[in-house]
PDB file of C-alpha atoms (C1' of nucleotides) in Angstrom:
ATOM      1  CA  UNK N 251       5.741  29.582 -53.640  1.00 64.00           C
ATOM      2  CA  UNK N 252       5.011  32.839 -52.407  1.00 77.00           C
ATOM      3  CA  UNK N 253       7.616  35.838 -52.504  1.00 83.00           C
ATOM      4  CA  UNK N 254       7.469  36.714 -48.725  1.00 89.00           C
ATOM      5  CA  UNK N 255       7.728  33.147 -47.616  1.00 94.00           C
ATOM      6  CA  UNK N 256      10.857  32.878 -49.485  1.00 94.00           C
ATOM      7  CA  UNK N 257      12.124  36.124 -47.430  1.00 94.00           C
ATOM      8  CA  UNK N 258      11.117  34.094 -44.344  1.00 96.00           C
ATOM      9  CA  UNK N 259      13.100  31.090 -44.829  1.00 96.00           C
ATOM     10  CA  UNK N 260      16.024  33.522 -45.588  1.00 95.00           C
ATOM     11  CA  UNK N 261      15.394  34.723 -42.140  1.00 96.00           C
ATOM     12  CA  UNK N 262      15.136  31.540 -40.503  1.00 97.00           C
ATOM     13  CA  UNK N 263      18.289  30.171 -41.773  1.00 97.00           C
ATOM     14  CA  UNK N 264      20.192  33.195 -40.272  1.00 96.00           C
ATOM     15  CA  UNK N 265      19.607  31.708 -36.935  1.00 97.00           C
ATOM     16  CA  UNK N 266      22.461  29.722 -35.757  1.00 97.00           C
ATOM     17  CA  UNK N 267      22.482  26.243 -34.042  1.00 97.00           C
ATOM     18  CA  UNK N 268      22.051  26.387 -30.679  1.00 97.00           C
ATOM     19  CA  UNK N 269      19.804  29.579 -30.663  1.00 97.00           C
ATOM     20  CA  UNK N 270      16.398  30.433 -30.920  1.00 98.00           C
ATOM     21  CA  UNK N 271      14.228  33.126 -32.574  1.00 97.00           C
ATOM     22  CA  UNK N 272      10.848  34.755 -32.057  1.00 97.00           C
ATOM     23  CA  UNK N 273       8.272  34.816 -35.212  1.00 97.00           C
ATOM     24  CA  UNK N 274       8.277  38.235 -34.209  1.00 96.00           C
ATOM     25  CA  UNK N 275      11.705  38.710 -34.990  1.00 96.00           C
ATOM     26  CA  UNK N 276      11.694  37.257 -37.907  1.00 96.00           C
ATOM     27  CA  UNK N 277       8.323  38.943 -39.113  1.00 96.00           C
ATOM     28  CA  UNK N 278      11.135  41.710 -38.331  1.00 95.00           C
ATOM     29  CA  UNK N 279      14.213  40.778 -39.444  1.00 94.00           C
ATOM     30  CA  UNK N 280      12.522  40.001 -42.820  1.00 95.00           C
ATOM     31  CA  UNK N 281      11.071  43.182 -43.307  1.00 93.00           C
ATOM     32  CA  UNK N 282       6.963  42.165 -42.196  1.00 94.00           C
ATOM     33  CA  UNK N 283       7.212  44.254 -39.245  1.00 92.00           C
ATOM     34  CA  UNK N 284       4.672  43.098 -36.670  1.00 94.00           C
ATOM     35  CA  UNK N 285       3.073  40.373 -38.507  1.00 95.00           C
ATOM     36  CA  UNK N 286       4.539  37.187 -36.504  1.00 96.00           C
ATOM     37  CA  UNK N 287       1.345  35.157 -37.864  1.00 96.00           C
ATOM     38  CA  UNK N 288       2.257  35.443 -41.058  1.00 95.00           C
ATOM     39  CA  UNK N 289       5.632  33.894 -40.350  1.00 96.00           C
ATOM     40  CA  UNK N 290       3.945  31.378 -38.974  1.00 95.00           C
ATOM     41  CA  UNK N 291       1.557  30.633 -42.128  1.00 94.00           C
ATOM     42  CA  UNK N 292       4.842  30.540 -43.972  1.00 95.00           C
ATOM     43  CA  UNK N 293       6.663  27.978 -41.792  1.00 95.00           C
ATOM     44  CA  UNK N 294       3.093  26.303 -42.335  1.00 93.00           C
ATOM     45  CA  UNK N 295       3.968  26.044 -45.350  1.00 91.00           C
ATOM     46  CA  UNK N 296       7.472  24.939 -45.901  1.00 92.00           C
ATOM     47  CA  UNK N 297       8.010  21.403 -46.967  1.00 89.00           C
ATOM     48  CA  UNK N 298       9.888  18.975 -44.405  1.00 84.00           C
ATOM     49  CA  UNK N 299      12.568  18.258 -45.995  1.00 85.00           C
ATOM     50  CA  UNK N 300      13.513  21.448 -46.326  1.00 92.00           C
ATOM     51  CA  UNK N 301      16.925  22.635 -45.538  1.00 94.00           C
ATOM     52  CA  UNK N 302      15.198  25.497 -43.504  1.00 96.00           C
ATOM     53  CA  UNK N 303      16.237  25.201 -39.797  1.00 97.00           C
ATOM     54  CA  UNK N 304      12.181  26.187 -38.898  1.00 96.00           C
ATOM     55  CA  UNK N 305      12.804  24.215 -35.303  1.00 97.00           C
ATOM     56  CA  UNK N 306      14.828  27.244 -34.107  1.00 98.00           C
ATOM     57  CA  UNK N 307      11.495  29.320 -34.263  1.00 98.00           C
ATOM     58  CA  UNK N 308       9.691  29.437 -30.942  1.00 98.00           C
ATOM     59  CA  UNK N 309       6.923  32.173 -29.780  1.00 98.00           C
ATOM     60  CA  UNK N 310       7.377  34.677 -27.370  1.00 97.00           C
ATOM     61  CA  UNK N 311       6.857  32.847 -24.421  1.00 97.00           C
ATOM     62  CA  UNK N 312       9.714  30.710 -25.382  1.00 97.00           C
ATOM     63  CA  UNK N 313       7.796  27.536 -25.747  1.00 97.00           C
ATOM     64  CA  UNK N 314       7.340  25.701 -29.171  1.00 97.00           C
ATOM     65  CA  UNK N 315       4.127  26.855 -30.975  1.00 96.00           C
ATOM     66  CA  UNK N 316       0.875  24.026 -31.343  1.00 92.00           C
ATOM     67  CA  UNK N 317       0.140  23.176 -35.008  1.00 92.00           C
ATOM     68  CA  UNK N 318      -3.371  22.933 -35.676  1.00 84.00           C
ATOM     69  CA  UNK N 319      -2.472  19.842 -37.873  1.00 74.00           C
ATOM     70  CA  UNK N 320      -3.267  17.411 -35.289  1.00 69.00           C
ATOM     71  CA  UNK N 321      -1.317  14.084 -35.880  1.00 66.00           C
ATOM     72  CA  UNK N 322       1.966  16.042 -36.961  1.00 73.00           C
ATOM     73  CA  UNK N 323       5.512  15.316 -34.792  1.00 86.00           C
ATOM     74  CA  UNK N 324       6.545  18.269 -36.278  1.00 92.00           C
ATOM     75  CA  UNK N 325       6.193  19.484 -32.359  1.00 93.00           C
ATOM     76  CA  UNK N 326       8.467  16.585 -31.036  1.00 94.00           C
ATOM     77  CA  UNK N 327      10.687  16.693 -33.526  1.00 95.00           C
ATOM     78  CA  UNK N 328      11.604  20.460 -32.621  1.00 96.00           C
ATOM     79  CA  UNK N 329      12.032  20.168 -29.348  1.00 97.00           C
ATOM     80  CA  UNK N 330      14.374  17.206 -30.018  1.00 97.00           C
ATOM     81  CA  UNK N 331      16.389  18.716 -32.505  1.00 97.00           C
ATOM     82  CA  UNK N 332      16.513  21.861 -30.383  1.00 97.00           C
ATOM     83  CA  UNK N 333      17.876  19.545 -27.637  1.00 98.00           C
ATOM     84  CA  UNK N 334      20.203  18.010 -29.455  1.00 98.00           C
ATOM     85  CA  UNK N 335      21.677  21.755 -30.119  1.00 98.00           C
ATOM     86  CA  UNK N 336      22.041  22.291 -26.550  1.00 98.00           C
ATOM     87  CA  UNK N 337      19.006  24.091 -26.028  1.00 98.00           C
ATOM     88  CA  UNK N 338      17.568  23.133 -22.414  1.00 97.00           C
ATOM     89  CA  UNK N 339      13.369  23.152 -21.887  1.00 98.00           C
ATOM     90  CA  UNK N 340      12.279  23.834 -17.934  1.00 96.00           C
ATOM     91  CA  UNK N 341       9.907  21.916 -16.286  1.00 96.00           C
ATOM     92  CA  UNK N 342       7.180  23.836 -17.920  1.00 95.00           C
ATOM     93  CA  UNK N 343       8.773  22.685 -21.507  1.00 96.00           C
ATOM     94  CA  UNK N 344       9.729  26.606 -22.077  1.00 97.00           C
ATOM     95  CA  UNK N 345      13.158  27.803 -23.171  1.00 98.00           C
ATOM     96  CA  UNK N 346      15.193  30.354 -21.036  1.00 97.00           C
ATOM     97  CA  UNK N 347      15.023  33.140 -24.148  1.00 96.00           C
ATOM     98  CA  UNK N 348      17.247  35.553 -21.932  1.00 94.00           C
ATOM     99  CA  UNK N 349      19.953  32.965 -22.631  1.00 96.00           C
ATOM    100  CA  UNK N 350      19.256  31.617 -26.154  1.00 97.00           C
ATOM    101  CA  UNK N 351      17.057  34.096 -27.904  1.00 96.00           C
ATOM    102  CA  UNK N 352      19.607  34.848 -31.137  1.00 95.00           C
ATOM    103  CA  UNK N 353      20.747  38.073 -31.465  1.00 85.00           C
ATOM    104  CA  UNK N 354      19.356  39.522 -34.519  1.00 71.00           C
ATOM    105  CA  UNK N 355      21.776  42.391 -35.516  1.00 72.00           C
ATOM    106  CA  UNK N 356      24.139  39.450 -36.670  1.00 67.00           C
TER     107      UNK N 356
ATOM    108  C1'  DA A 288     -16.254  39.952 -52.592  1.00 74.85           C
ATOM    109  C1'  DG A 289     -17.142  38.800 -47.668  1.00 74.85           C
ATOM    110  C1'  DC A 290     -15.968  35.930 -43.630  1.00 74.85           C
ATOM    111  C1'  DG A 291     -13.503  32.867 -40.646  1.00 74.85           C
ATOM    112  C1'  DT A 292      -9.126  31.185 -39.449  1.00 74.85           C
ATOM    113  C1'  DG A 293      -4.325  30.971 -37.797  1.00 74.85           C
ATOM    114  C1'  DA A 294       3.333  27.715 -36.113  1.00 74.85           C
ATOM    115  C1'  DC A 295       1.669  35.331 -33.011  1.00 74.85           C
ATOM    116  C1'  DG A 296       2.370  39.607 -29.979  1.00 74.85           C
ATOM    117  C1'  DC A 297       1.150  42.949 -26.802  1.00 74.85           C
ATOM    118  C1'  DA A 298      -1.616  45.618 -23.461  1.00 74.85           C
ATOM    119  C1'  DG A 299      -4.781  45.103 -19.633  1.00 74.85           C
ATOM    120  C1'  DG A 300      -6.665  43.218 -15.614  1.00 74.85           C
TER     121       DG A 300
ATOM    122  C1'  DA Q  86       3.315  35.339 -13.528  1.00 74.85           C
ATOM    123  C1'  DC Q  87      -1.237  33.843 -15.714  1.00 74.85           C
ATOM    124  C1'  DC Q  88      -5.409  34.553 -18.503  1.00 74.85           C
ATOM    125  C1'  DT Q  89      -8.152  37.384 -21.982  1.00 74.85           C
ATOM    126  C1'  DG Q  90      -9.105  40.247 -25.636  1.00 74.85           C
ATOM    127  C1'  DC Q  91      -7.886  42.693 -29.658  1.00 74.85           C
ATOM    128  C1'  DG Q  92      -5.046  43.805 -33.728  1.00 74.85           C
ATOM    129  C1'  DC Q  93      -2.643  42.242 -37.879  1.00 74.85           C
ATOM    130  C1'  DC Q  94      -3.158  40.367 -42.710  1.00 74.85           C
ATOM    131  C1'  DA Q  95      -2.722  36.539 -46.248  1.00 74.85           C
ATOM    132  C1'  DC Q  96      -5.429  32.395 -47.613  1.00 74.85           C
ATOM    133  C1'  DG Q  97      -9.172  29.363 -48.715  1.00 74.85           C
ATOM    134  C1'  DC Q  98     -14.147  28.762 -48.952  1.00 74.85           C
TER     135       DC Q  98
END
DNA sequence: AGCGTGACGCAGG
DNA sequence: ACCTGCGCCACGC
């Protein structure tokens, strides 16, 4: 496994439940700067059963992210699991980020 | 070693 | 607020 990915995940699991987080933030918070794509690669990469709470990651626009792996749930199962944490979806299946984009400096 | 690709973001129009 | 184009850079061919 790659260094930086590693770095990621530590990222991601800073979120807390109930609270969501831009790649960009994360490219960020762990130290890539600008490079939200690459945070993306590495949640490409992370195994499912992974303890890594990847669902909490949405893009910019506050909506969840299309794989390119057609076939995968991995889509569903975010938005579920982010539902189950409280986290509403509008009509337009996009999160309110005003009220649960997570507060990095925390 | 070059080229296309991608779980993105931002500036323009 | 929506759609497009461009930049970024690690990976796999």
């Amino acid at each position: 496994m790659r260094e930086r990915n590693a770095i990621v995940f530590a990222a991601v699991c800073q979120i807390p439940p109930g609270r969501v987080a831009t790649y960009g933030q994360i490219a960020r918070i762990s130290g890539l700067g600008r490079l939200a794509r690459q945070v993306g690669y590495a949640l490409n990469a992370l195994p499912e059963d992974s303890e890594v709470p990847w669902h909490r990651v949405v893009n910019a626009r506050g909506e969840i992210s299309q794989r390119s792996a057609a076939g995968s749930e991995s889509e569903s199962l975010q938005r579920l699991r982010l539902e189950a944490e409280g986290v509403r979806f509008d009509a337009r299946g996009r999160i309110d980020l005003g009220e649960y984009s997570w507060d990095a400096a925390r």
